[in-house]
Amino acid sequence: KINFYKNFKQIKSLNFDCITLWGVLEHLNDPIKFLLMLKKKLNRNGKILFEVPNADSLLMNYIYNSKVNHVKRFLEPGRHLYFFSINYFFKNINKLGFKILDYETNGLDIQSIVGESKSKYELRGAVPRKR
């Protein structure tokens, strides 16, 4: 019994235990204002779970420093307005009245650089969780 909502008009009088944002914050003009607005829609002890591209990842470092033009498309200029680092959240999130309960970073996404594998095998793995 999960409900999905496409716009704020549909949730005007509702509050939530959990709000998820996958690949949203980096596209917004004012992501902080948006998070504060969502905070008002949370029930007591409610959670916001979100995913954003990691500005400090090996992939982002590779893309930024790459001399290969086709790789720059992964930055998606014009679509990605912000890139966030872990340090940004640790320095600023408490000021907004949020508390980080857990986080995870992904390692280098080699598929993004070399393309999809023709092999039946997959590379798996991520940087271990930090607490």
PDB file of C-alpha atoms in Angstrom:
ATOM      1  CA  LYS A   1       0.000   0.000   0.000  1.00  0.00           C
ATOM      2  CA  ILE A   2       2.486   2.580  -1.215  1.00  0.00           C
ATOM      3  CA  ASN A   3       1.162   5.779  -2.732  1.00  0.00           C
ATOM      4  CA  PHE A   4       3.110   7.852  -5.228  1.00  0.00           C
ATOM      5  CA  TYR A   5       2.457  11.562  -5.771  1.00  0.00           C
ATOM      6  CA  LYS A   6       3.478  13.619  -8.785  1.00  0.00           C
ATOM      7  CA  ASN A   7       3.061  17.124  -7.380  1.00  0.00           C
ATOM      8  CA  PHE A   8       2.620  19.062  -4.156  1.00  0.00           C
ATOM      9  CA  LYS A   9      -1.037  19.881  -4.799  1.00  0.00           C
ATOM     10  CA  GLN A  10      -1.802  16.211  -4.175  1.00  0.00           C
ATOM     11  CA  ILE A  11      -0.115  16.219  -0.748  1.00  0.00           C
ATOM     12  CA  LYS A  12      -1.196  19.612   0.553  1.00  0.00           C
ATOM     13  CA  SER A  13      -2.775  18.255   3.753  1.00  0.00           C
ATOM     14  CA  LEU A  14      -0.677  15.087   4.138  1.00  0.00           C
ATOM     15  CA  ASN A  15       2.407  14.284   6.223  1.00  0.00           C
ATOM     16  CA  PHE A  16       4.742  11.345   5.734  1.00  0.00           C
ATOM     17  CA  ASP A  17       6.947   8.920   7.650  1.00  0.00           C
ATOM     18  CA  CYS A  18       9.384   8.704   4.746  1.00  0.00           C
ATOM     19  CA  ILE A  19      10.097  10.827   1.682  1.00  0.00           C
ATOM     20  CA  THR A  20      12.520   9.568  -0.966  1.00  0.00           C
ATOM     21  CA  LEU A  21      14.429  11.575  -3.564  1.00  0.00           C
ATOM     22  CA  TRP A  22      16.516   9.639  -6.058  1.00  0.00           C
ATOM     23  CA  GLY A  23      18.456  11.917  -8.377  1.00  0.00           C
ATOM     24  CA  VAL A  24      16.399  15.022  -7.593  1.00  0.00           C
ATOM     25  CA  LEU A  25      18.367  17.556  -5.531  1.00  0.00           C
ATOM     26  CA  GLU A  26      21.100  18.120  -8.120  1.00  0.00           C
ATOM     27  CA  HIS A  27      18.485  19.334 -10.627  1.00  0.00           C
ATOM     28  CA  LEU A  28      16.782  21.956  -8.443  1.00  0.00           C
ATOM     29  CA  ASN A  29      17.408  25.707  -8.412  1.00  0.00           C
ATOM     30  CA  ASP A  30      17.280  25.784  -4.592  1.00  0.00           C
ATOM     31  CA  PRO A  31      17.785  22.296  -3.138  1.00  0.00           C
ATOM     32  CA  ILE A  32      18.105  23.598   0.446  1.00  0.00           C
ATOM     33  CA  LYS A  33      14.772  25.426   0.289  1.00  0.00           C
ATOM     34  CA  PHE A  34      13.219  22.256  -1.151  1.00  0.00           C
ATOM     35  CA  LEU A  35      14.599  20.084   1.692  1.00  0.00           C
ATOM     36  CA  LEU A  36      13.244  22.539   4.271  1.00  0.00           C
ATOM     37  CA  MET A  37       9.834  22.437   2.589  1.00  0.00           C
ATOM     38  CA  LEU A  38       9.870  18.627   2.662  1.00  0.00           C
ATOM     39  CA  LYS A  39      10.886  18.668   6.319  1.00  0.00           C
ATOM     40  CA  LYS A  40       7.549  20.343   7.115  1.00  0.00           C
ATOM     41  CA  LYS A  41       5.775  17.401   5.456  1.00  0.00           C
ATOM     42  CA  LEU A  42       7.377  14.797   7.746  1.00  0.00           C
ATOM     43  CA  ASN A  43       5.649  13.154  10.672  1.00  0.00           C
ATOM     44  CA  ARG A  44       7.494  13.157  13.984  1.00  0.00           C
ATOM     45  CA  ASN A  45      10.634  10.997  13.573  1.00  0.00           C
ATOM     46  CA  GLY A  46      10.056  11.004   9.791  1.00  0.00           C
ATOM     47  CA  LYS A  47      12.958  10.408   7.438  1.00  0.00           C
ATOM     48  CA  ILE A  48      14.122  11.798   4.114  1.00  0.00           C
ATOM     49  CA  LEU A  49      16.164   9.329   2.060  1.00  0.00           C
ATOM     50  CA  PHE A  50      17.989  10.728  -0.924  1.00  0.00           C
ATOM     51  CA  GLU A  51      20.641   9.952  -3.494  1.00  0.00           C
ATOM     52  CA  VAL A  52      22.791  12.524  -5.285  1.00  0.00           C
ATOM     53  CA  PRO A  53      25.888  12.180  -7.460  1.00  0.00           C
ATOM     54  CA  ASN A  54      29.008  12.214  -5.280  1.00  0.00           C
ATOM     55  CA  ALA A  55      31.185  15.182  -6.308  1.00  0.00           C
ATOM     56  CA  ASP A  56      34.184  13.520  -4.639  1.00  0.00           C
ATOM     57  CA  SER A  57      33.889  10.160  -6.381  1.00  0.00           C
ATOM     58  CA  LEU A  58      36.629   8.694  -8.535  1.00  0.00           C
ATOM     59  CA  LEU A  59      34.248   8.864 -11.487  1.00  0.00           C
ATOM     60  CA  MET A  60      33.612  12.598 -11.032  1.00  0.00           C
ATOM     61  CA  ASN A  61      37.334  13.226 -10.637  1.00  0.00           C
ATOM     62  CA  TYR A  62      38.038  11.232 -13.794  1.00  0.00           C
ATOM     63  CA  ILE A  63      35.345  13.067 -15.767  1.00  0.00           C
ATOM     64  CA  TYR A  64      36.398  16.501 -14.577  1.00  0.00           C
ATOM     65  CA  ASN A  65      40.055  15.904 -15.419  1.00  0.00           C
ATOM     66  CA  SER A  66      39.482  13.886 -18.587  1.00  0.00           C
ATOM     67  CA  LYS A  67      40.845  15.105 -21.888  1.00  0.00           C
ATOM     68  CA  VAL A  68      38.303  12.885 -23.679  1.00  0.00           C
ATOM     69  CA  ASN A  69      35.314  15.010 -24.722  1.00  0.00           C
ATOM     70  CA  HIS A  70      32.666  12.262 -24.826  1.00  0.00           C
ATOM     71  CA  VAL A  71      33.244  11.579 -21.119  1.00  0.00           C
ATOM     72  CA  LYS A  72      32.243  15.161 -20.179  1.00  0.00           C
ATOM     73  CA  ARG A  73      28.629  14.373 -21.115  1.00  0.00           C
ATOM     74  CA  PHE A  74      28.241  12.558 -17.779  1.00  0.00           C
ATOM     75  CA  LEU A  75      28.385  15.955 -16.037  1.00  0.00           C
ATOM     76  CA  GLU A  76      25.171  16.805 -17.921  1.00  0.00           C
ATOM     77  CA  PRO A  77      25.653  20.578 -17.934  1.00  0.00           C
ATOM     78  CA  GLY A  78      22.328  22.374 -17.837  1.00  0.00           C
ATOM     79  CA  ARG A  79      20.626  19.435 -16.148  1.00  0.00           C
ATOM     80  CA  HIS A  80      22.872  19.078 -13.118  1.00  0.00           C
ATOM     81  CA  LEU A  81      22.822  22.422 -11.359  1.00  0.00           C
ATOM     82  CA  TYR A  82      24.701  21.208  -8.269  1.00  0.00           C
ATOM     83  CA  PHE A  83      27.155  18.526  -7.273  1.00  0.00           C
ATOM     84  CA  PHE A  84      27.318  17.609  -3.603  1.00  0.00           C
ATOM     85  CA  SER A  85      30.154  16.254  -1.528  1.00  0.00           C
ATOM     86  CA  ILE A  86      29.917  14.287   1.697  1.00  0.00           C
ATOM     87  CA  ASN A  87      31.693  17.140   3.460  1.00  0.00           C
ATOM     88  CA  TYR A  88      28.981  19.542   2.322  1.00  0.00           C
ATOM     89  CA  PHE A  89      26.296  17.497   4.052  1.00  0.00           C
ATOM     90  CA  PHE A  90      28.289  17.005   7.237  1.00  0.00           C
ATOM     91  CA  LYS A  91      29.064  20.727   7.469  1.00  0.00           C
ATOM     92  CA  ASN A  92      25.598  22.028   6.604  1.00  0.00           C
ATOM     93  CA  ILE A  93      22.871  19.504   7.331  1.00  0.00           C
ATOM     94  CA  ASN A  94      22.735  20.127  11.095  1.00  0.00           C
ATOM     95  CA  LYS A  95      22.254  23.853  10.455  1.00  0.00           C
ATOM     96  CA  LEU A  96      19.045  22.943   8.630  1.00  0.00           C
ATOM     97  CA  GLY A  97      17.738  20.907  11.546  1.00  0.00           C
ATOM     98  CA  PHE A  98      18.462  17.509   9.999  1.00  0.00           C
ATOM     99  CA  LYS A  99      20.560  14.685  11.386  1.00  0.00           C
ATOM    100  CA  ILE A 100      22.525  12.241   9.236  1.00  0.00           C
ATOM    101  CA  LEU A 101      21.642   8.733  10.361  1.00  0.00           C
ATOM    102  CA  ASP A 102      23.528   6.814   7.695  1.00  0.00           C
ATOM    103  CA  TYR A 103      25.228   7.346   4.367  1.00  0.00           C
ATOM    104  CA  GLU A 104      26.933   5.340   1.696  1.00  0.00           C
ATOM    105  CA  THR A 105      29.156   6.271  -1.226  1.00  0.00           C
ATOM    106  CA  ASN A 106      29.617   4.354  -4.432  1.00  0.00           C
ATOM    107  CA  GLY A 107      32.976   3.684  -5.964  1.00  0.00           C
ATOM    108  CA  LEU A 108      34.084   4.228  -9.527  1.00  0.00           C
ATOM    109  CA  ASP A 109      31.370   3.293 -12.000  1.00  0.00           C
ATOM    110  CA  ILE A 110      33.622   1.759 -14.618  1.00  0.00           C
ATOM    111  CA  GLN A 111      30.625   1.033 -16.891  1.00  0.00           C
ATOM    112  CA  SER A 112      30.080   4.774 -17.297  1.00  0.00           C
ATOM    113  CA  ILE A 113      33.598   5.154 -18.672  1.00  0.00           C
ATOM    114  CA  VAL A 114      34.085   2.073 -20.855  1.00  0.00           C
ATOM    115  CA  GLY A 115      30.480   1.290 -21.785  1.00  0.00           C
ATOM    116  CA  GLU A 116      28.361  -1.765 -21.150  1.00  0.00           C
ATOM    117  CA  SER A 117      30.122  -5.084 -20.944  1.00  0.00           C
ATOM    118  CA  LYS A 118      29.418  -7.790 -23.486  1.00  0.00           C
ATOM    119  CA  SER A 119      30.424 -10.322 -20.849  1.00  0.00           C
ATOM    120  CA  LYS A 120      27.928 -12.325 -18.821  1.00  0.00           C
ATOM    121  CA  TYR A 121      29.917 -11.365 -15.717  1.00  0.00           C
ATOM    122  CA  GLU A 122      29.385  -8.158 -13.780  1.00  0.00           C
ATOM    123  CA  LEU A 123      31.725  -6.058 -11.670  1.00  0.00           C
ATOM    124  CA  ARG A 124      30.167  -5.477  -8.285  1.00  0.00           C
ATOM    125  CA  GLY A 125      31.256  -3.554  -5.268  1.00  0.00           C
ATOM    126  CA  ALA A 126      31.072  -0.296  -3.412  1.00  0.00           C
ATOM    127  CA  VAL A 127      33.063   1.616  -0.894  1.00  0.00           C
ATOM    128  CA  PRO A 128      32.195   0.209   2.571  1.00  0.00           C
ATOM    129  CA  ARG A 129      29.754   2.220   4.657  1.00  0.00           C
ATOM    130  CA  LYS A 130      31.281   4.810   6.909  1.00  0.00           C
ATOM    131  CA  ARG A 131      29.706   5.542  10.257  1.00  0.00           C
TER     132      ARG A 131
END
